[in-house]
Short mmCIF file of N, CA and C in Angstrom, two decimals:
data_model
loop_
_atom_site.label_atom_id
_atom_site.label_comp_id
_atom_site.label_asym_id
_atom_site.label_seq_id
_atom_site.Cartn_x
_atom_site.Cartn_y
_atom_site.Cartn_z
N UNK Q 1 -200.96 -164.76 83.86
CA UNK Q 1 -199.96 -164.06 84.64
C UNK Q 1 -199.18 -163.12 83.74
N UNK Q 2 -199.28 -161.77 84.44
CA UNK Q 2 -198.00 -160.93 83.29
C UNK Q 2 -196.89 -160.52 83.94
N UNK Q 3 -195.63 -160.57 83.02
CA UNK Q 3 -194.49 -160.09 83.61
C UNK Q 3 -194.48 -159.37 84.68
N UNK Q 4 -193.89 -159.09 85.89
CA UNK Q 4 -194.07 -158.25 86.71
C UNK Q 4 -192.35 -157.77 87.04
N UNK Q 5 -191.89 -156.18 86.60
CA UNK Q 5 -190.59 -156.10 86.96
C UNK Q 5 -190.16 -156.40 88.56
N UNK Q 6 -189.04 -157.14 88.61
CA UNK Q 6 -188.43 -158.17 89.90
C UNK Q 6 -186.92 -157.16 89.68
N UNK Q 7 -186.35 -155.99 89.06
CA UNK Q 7 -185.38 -155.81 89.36
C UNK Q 7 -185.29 -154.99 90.31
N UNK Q 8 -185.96 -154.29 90.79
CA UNK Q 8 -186.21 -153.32 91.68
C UNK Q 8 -185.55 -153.68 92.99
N UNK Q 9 -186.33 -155.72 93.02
CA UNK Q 9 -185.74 -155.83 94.34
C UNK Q 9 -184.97 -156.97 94.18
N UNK Q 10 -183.83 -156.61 93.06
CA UNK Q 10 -182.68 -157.61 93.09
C UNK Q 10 -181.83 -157.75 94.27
N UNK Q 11 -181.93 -156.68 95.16
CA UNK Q 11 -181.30 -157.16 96.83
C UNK Q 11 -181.40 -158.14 97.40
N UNK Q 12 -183.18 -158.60 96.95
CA UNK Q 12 -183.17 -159.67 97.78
C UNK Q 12 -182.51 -160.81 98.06
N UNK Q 13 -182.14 -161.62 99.08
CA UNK Q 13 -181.73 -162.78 99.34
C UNK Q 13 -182.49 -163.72 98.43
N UNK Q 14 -183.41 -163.71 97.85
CA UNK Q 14 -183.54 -164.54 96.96
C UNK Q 14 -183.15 -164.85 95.56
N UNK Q 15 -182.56 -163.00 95.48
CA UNK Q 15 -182.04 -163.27 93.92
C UNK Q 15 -180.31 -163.33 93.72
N UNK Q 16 -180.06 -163.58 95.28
CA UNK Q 16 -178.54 -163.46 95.39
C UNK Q 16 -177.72 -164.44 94.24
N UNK Q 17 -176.81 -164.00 93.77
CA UNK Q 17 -176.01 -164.02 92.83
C UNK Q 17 -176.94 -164.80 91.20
N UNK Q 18 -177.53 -163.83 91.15
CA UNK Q 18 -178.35 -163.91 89.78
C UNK Q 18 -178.01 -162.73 89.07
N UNK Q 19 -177.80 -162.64 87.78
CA UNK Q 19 -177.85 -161.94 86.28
C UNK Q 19 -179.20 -161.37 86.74
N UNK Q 20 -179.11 -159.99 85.94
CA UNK Q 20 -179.97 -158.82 85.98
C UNK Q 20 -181.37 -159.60 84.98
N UNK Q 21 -180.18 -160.52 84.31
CA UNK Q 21 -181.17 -161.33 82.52
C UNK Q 21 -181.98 -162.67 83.54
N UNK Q 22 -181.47 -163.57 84.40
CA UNK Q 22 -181.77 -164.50 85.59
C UNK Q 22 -182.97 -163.76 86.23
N UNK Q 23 -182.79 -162.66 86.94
CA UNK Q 23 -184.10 -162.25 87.45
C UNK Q 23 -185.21 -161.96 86.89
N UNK Q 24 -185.01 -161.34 85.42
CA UNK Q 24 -186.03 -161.21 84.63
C UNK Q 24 -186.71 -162.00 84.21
N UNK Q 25 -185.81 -163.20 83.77
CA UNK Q 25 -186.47 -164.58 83.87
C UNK Q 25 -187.13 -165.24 84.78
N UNK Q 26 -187.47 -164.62 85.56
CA UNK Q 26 -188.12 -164.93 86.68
C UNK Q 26 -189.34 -164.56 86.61
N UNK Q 27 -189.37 -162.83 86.07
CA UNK Q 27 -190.93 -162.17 86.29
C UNK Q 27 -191.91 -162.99 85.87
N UNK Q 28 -192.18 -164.06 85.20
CA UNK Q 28 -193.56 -164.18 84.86
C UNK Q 28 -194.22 -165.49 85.59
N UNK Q 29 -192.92 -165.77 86.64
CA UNK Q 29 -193.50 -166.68 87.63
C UNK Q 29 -194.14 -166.18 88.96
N UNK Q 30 -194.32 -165.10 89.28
CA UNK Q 30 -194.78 -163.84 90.61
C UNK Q 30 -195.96 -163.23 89.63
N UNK Q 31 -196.99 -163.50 90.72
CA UNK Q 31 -198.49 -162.52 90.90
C UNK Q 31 -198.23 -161.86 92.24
N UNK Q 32 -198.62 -160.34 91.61
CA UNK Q 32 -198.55 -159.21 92.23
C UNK Q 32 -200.04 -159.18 92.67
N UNK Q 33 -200.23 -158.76 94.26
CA UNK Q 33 -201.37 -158.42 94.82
C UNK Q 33 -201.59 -157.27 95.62
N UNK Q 34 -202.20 -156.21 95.51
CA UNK Q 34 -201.91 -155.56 97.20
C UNK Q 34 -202.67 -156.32 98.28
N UNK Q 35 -202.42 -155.82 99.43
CA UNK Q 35 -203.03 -155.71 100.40
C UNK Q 35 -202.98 -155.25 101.82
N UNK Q 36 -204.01 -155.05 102.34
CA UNK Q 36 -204.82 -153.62 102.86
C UNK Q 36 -203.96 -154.17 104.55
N UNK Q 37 -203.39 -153.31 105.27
CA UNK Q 37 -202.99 -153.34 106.74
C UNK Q 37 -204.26 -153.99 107.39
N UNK Q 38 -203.72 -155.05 108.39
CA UNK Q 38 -204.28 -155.71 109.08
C UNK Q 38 -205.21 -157.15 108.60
N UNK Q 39 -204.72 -157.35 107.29
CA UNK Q 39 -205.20 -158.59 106.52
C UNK Q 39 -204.03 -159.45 106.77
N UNK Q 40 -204.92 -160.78 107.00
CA UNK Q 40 -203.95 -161.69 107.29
C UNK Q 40 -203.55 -162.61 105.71
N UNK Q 41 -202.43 -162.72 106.03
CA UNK Q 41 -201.52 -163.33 104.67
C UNK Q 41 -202.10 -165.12 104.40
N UNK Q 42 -201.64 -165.49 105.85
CA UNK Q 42 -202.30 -166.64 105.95
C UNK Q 42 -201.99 -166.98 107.64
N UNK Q 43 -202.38 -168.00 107.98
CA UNK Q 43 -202.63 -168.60 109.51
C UNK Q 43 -202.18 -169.83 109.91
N UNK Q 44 -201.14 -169.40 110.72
CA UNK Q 44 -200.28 -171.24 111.47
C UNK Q 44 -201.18 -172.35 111.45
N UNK Q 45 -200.46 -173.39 110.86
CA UNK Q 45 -201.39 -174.76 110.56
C UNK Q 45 -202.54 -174.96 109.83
N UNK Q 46 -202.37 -173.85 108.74
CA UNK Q 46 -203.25 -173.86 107.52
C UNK Q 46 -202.16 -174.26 106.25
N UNK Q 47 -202.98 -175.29 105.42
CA UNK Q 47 -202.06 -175.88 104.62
C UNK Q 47 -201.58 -173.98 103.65
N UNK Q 48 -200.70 -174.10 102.97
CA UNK Q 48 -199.64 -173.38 102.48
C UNK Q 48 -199.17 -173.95 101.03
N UNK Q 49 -199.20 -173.52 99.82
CA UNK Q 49 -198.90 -173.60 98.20
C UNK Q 49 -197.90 -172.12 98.00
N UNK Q 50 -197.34 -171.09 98.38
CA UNK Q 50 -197.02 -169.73 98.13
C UNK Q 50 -195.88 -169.56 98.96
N UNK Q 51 -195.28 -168.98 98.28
CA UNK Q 51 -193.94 -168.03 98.87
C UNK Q 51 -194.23 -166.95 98.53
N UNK Q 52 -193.92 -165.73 99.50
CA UNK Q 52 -194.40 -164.56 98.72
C UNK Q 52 -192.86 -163.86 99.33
N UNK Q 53 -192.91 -162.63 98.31
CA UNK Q 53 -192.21 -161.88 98.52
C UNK Q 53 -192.27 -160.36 98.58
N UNK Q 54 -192.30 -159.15 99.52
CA UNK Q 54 -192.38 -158.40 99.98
C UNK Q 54 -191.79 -157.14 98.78
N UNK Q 55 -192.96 -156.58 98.10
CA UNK Q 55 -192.56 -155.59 97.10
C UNK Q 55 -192.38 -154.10 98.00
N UNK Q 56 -193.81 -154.07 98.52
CA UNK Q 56 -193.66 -152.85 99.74
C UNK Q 56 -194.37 -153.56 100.67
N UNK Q 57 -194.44 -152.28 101.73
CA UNK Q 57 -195.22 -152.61 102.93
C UNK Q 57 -194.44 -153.68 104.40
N UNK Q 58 -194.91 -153.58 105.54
CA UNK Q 58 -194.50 -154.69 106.45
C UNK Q 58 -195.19 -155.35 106.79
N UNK Q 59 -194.85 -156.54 106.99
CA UNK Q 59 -195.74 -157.93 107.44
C UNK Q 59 -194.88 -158.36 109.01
N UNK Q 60 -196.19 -158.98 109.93
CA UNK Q 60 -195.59 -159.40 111.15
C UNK Q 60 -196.03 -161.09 110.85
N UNK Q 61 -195.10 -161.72 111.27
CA UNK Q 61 -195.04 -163.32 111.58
C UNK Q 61 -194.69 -163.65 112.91
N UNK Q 62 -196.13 -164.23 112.99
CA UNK Q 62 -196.48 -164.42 114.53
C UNK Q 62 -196.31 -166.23 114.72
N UNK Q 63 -196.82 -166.09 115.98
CA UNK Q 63 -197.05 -168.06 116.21
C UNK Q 63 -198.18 -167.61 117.62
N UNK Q 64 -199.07 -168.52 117.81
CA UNK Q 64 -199.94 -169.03 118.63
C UNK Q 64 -199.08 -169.83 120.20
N UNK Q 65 -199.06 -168.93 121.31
CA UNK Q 65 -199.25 -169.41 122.30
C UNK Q 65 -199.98 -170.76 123.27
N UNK Q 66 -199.68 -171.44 123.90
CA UNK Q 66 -200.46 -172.06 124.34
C UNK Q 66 -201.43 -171.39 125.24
N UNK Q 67 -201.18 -170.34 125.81
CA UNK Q 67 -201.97 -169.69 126.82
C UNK Q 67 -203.37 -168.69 125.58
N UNK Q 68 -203.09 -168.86 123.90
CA UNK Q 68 -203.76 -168.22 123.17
C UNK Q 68 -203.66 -166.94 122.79
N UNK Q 69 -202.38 -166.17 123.12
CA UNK Q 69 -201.22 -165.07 122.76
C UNK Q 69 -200.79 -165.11 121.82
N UNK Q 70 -200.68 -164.23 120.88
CA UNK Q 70 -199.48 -164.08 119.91
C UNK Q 70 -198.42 -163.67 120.33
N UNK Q 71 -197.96 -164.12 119.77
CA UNK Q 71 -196.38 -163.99 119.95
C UNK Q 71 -195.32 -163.47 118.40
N UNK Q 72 -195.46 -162.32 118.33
CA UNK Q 72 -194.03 -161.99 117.29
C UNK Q 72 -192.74 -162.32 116.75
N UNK Q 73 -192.53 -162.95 115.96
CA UNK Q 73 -191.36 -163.49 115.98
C UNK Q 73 -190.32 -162.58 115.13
N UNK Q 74 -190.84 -161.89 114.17
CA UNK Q 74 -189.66 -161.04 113.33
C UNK Q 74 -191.24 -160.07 112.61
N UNK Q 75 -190.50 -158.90 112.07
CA UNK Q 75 -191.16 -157.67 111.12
C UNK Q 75 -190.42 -158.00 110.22
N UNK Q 76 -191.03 -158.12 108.73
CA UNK Q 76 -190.69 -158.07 107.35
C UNK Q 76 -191.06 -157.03 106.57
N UNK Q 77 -190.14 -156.31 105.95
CA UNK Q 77 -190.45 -154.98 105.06
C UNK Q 77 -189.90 -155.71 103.65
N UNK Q 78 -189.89 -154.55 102.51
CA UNK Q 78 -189.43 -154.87 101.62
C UNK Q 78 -188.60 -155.60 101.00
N UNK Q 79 -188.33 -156.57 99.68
CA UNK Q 79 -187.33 -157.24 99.57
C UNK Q 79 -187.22 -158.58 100.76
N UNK Q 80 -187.52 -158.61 101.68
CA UNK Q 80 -187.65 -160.01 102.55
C UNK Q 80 -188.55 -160.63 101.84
N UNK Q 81 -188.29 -162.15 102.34
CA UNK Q 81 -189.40 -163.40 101.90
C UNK Q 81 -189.80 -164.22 102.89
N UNK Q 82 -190.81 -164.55 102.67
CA UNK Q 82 -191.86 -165.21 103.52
C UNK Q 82 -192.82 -166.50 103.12
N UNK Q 83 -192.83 -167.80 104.14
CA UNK Q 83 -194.08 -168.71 103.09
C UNK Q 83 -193.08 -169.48 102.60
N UNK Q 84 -191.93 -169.71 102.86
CA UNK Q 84 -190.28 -170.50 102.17
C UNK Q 84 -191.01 -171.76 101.64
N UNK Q 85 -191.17 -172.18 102.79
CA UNK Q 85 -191.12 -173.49 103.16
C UNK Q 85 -192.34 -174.01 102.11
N UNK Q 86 -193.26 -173.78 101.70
CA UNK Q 86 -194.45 -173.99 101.46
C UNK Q 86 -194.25 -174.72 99.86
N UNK Q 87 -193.26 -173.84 99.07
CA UNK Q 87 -192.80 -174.45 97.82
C UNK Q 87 -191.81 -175.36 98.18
N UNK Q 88 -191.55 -175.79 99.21
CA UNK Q 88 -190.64 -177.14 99.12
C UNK Q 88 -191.11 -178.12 99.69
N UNK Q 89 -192.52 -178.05 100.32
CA UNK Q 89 -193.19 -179.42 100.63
C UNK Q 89 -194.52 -178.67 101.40
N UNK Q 90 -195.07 -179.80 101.84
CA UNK Q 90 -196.96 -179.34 101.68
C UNK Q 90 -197.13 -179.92 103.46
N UNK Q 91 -196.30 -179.36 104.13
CA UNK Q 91 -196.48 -179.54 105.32
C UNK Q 91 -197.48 -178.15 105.82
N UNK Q 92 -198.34 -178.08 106.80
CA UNK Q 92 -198.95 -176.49 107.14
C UNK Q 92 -198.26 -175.49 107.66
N UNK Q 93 -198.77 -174.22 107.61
CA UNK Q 93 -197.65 -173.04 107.63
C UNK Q 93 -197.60 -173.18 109.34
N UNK Q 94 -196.12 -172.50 109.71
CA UNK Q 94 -195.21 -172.90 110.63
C UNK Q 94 -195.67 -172.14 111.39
N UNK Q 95 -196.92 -170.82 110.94
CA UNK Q 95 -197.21 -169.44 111.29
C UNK Q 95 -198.05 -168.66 111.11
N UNK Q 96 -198.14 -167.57 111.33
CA UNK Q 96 -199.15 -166.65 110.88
C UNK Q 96 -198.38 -165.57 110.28
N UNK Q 97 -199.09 -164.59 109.40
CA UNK Q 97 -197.96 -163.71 108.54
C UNK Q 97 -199.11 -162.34 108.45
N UNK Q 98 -199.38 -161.29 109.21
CA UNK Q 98 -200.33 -160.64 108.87
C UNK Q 98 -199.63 -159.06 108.60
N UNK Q 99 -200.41 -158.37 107.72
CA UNK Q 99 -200.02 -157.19 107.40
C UNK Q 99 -200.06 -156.00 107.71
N UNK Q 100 -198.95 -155.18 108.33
CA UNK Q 100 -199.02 -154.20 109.64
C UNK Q 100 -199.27 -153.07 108.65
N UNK Q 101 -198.65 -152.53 107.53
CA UNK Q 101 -198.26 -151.55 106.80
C UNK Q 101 -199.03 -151.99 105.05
N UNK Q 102 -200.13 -151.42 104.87
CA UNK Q 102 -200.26 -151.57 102.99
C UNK Q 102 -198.91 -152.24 102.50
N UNK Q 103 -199.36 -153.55 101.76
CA UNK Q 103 -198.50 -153.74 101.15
C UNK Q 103 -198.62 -154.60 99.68
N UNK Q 104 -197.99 -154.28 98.98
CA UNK Q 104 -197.99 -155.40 97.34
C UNK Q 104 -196.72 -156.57 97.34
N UNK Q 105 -197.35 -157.62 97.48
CA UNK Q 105 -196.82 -159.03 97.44
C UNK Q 105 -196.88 -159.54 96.71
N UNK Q 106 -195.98 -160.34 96.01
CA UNK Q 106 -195.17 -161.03 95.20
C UNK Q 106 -195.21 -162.51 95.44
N UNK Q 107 -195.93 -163.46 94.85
CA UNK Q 107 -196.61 -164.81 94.91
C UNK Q 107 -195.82 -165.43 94.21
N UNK Q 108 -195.30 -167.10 94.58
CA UNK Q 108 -195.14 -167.51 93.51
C UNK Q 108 -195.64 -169.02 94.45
N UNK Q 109 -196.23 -169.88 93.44
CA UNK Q 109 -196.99 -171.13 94.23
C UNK Q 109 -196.06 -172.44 93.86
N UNK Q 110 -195.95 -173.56 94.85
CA UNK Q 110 -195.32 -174.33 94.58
C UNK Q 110 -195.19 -175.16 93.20
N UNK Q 111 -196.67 -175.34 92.56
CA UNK Q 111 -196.26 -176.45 91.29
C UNK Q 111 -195.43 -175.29 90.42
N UNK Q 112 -195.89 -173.81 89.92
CA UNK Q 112 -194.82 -173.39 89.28
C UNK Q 112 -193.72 -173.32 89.24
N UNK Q 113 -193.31 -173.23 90.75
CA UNK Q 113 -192.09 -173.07 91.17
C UNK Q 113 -191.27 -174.55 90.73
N UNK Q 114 -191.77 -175.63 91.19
CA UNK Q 114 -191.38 -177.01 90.68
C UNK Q 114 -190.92 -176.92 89.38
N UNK Q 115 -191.92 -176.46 88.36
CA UNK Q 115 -191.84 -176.21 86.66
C UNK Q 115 -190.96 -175.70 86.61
N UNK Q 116 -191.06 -174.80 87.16
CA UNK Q 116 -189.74 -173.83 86.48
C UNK Q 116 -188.08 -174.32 86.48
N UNK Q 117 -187.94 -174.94 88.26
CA UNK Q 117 -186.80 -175.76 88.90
C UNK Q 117 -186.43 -176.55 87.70
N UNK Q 118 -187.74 -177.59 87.34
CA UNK Q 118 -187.33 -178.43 86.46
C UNK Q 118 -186.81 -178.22 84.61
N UNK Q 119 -187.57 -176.99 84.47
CA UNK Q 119 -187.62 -176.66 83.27
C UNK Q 119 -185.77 -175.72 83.02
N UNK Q 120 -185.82 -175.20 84.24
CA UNK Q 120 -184.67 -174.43 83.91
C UNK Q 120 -183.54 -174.76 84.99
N UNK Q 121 -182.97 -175.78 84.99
CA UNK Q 121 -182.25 -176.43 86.08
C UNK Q 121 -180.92 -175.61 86.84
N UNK Q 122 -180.30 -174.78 86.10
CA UNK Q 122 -179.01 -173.88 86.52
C UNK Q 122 -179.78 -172.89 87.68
N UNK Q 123 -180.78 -172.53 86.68
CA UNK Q 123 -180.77 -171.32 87.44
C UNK Q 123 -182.29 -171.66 88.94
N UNK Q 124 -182.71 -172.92 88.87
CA UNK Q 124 -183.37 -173.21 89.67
C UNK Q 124 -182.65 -173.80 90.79
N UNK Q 125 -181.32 -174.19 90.01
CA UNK Q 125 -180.81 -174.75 91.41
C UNK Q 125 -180.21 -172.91 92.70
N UNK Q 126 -179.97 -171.95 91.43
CA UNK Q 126 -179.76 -170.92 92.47
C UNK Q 126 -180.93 -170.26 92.97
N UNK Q 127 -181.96 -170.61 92.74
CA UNK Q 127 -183.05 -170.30 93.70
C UNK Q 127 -183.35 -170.95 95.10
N UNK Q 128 -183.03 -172.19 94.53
CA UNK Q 128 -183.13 -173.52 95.56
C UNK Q 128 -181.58 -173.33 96.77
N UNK Q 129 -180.39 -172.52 95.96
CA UNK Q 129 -179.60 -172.69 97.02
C UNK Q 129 -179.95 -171.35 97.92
N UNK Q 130 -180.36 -170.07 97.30
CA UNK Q 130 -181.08 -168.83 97.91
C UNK Q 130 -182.13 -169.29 98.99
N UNK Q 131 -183.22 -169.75 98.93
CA UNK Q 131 -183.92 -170.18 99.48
C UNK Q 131 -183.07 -171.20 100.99
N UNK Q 132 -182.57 -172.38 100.75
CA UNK Q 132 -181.87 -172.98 101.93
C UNK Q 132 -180.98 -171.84 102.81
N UNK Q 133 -180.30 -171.04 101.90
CA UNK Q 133 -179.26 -170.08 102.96
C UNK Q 133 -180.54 -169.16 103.70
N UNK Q 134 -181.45 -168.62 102.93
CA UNK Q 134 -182.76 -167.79 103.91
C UNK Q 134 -183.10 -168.50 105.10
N UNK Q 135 -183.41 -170.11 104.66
CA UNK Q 135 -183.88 -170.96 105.67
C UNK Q 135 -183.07 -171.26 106.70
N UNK Q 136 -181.43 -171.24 106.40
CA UNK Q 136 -180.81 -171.56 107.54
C UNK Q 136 -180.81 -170.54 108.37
N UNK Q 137 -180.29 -169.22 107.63
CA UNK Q 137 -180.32 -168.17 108.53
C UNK Q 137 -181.13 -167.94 109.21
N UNK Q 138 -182.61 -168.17 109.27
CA UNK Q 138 -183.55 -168.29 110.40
C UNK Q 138 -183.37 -169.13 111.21
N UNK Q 139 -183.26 -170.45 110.95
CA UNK Q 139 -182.71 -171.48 111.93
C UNK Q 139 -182.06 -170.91 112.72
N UNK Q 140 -180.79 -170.43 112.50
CA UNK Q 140 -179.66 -170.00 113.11
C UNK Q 140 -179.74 -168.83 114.26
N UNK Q 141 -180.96 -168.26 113.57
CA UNK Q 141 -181.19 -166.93 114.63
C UNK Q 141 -182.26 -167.65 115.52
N UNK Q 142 -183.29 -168.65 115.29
CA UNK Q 142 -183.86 -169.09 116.74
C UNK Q 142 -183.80 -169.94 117.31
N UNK Q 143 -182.50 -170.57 116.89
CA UNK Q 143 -181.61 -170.93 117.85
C UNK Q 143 -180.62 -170.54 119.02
N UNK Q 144 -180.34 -169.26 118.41
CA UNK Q 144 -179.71 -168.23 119.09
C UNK Q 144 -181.17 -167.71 119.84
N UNK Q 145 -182.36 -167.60 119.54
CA UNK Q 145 -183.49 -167.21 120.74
C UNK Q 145 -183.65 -167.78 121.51
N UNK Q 146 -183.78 -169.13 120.86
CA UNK Q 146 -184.00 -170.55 122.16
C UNK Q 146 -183.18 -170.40 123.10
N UNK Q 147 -181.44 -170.51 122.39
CA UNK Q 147 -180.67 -170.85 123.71
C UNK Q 147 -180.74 -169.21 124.92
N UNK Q 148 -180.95 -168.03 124.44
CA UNK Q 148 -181.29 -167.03 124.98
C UNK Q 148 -182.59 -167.51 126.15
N UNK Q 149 -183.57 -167.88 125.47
CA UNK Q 149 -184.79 -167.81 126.20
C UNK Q 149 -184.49 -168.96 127.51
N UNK Q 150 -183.80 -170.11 126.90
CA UNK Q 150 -183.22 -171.28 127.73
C UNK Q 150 -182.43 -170.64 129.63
N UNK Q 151 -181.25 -169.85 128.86
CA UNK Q 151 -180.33 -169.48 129.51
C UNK Q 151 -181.32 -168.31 130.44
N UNK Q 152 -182.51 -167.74 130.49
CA UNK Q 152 -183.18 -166.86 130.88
C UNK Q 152 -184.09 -168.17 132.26
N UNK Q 153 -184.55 -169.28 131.66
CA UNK Q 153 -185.46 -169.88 132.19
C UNK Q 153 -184.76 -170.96 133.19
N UNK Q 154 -183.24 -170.69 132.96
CA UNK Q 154 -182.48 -171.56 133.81
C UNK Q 154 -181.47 -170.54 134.96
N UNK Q 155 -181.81 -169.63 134.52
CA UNK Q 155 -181.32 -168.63 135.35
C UNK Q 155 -180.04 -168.03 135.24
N UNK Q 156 -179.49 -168.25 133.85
CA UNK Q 156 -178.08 -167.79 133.38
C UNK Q 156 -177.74 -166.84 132.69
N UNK Q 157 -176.82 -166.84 132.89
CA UNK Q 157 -176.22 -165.33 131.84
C UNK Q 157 -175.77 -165.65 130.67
N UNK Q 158 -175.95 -165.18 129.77
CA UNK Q 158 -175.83 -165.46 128.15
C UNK Q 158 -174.44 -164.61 128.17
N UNK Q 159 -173.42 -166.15 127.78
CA UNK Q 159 -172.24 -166.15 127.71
C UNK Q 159 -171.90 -165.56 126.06
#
């Protein structure tokens, strides 16, 4: 694996409140890949090792219908992250993640990620708290869909 510069997209929610010197310390845990529009990243209920993170390009994250529909759940462009969950336990992906726009992604797989947590504990714990605030904030927003979609299927007005 070689260094790959990560300051570019120090915006991200993942590198929130990290040293310019913290992120750099980071590069040599991310493999850089492109890939080509309309390749899929990976597929709901396929086991999952990777978090990736969005250098360019947009990715759509879908979910499977029962009727056999996709269904859209959010567009990811640059600087967003995707695949969270996957470095914090080995449950299968929640989703599908496929690529609308060329894009170069930013890998990092769970045992490294572990290593690193363990090896460098300060600054793994601010990855680890980056990561939970990403995770809640999704929570938080489809929950706010649910009770939307709820209040739609019960015949109410979203108070």
């Amino acid at each position: 694996m070689s260094d790959i510069n990560l300051l570019p997209l120090k915006a991200s929610a993942l590198f929130v409140g990290m040293s310019e010197a913290e992120i750099g310390s980071l590069s040599g845990l991310f493999e850089e890949k492109p890939v080509p529009a309309g390749k899929t990243v990976f597929i709901e209920n396929m086991p999952g090792e990777s978090l990736y993170l969005i250098r360019e390009g947009t990715i759509r994250i879908s979910k499977m219908l029962a009727e056999g529909d996709e269904q859209t759940l959010v567009v990811l462009a640059a600087e967003d992250t995707f695949g969270e969950m996957a470095v914090l336990d080995s449950a299968p992906r929640s989703a599908t993640a496929r690529v609308i726009e060329d894009a170069r992604l930013l890998s990092i797989g769970r045992t490294p990620f572990e290593r690193f947590c363990d090896s460098h504990p300060a600054l793994g714990l601010k990855l680890l708290r980056n990561l939970s605030r990403i995770l809640a904030r999704r929570v938080r927003e489809e929950h706010e869909d649910f009770r939307a979609l709820l209040n739609l299927a019960l015949g109410r007005k979203e108070s």
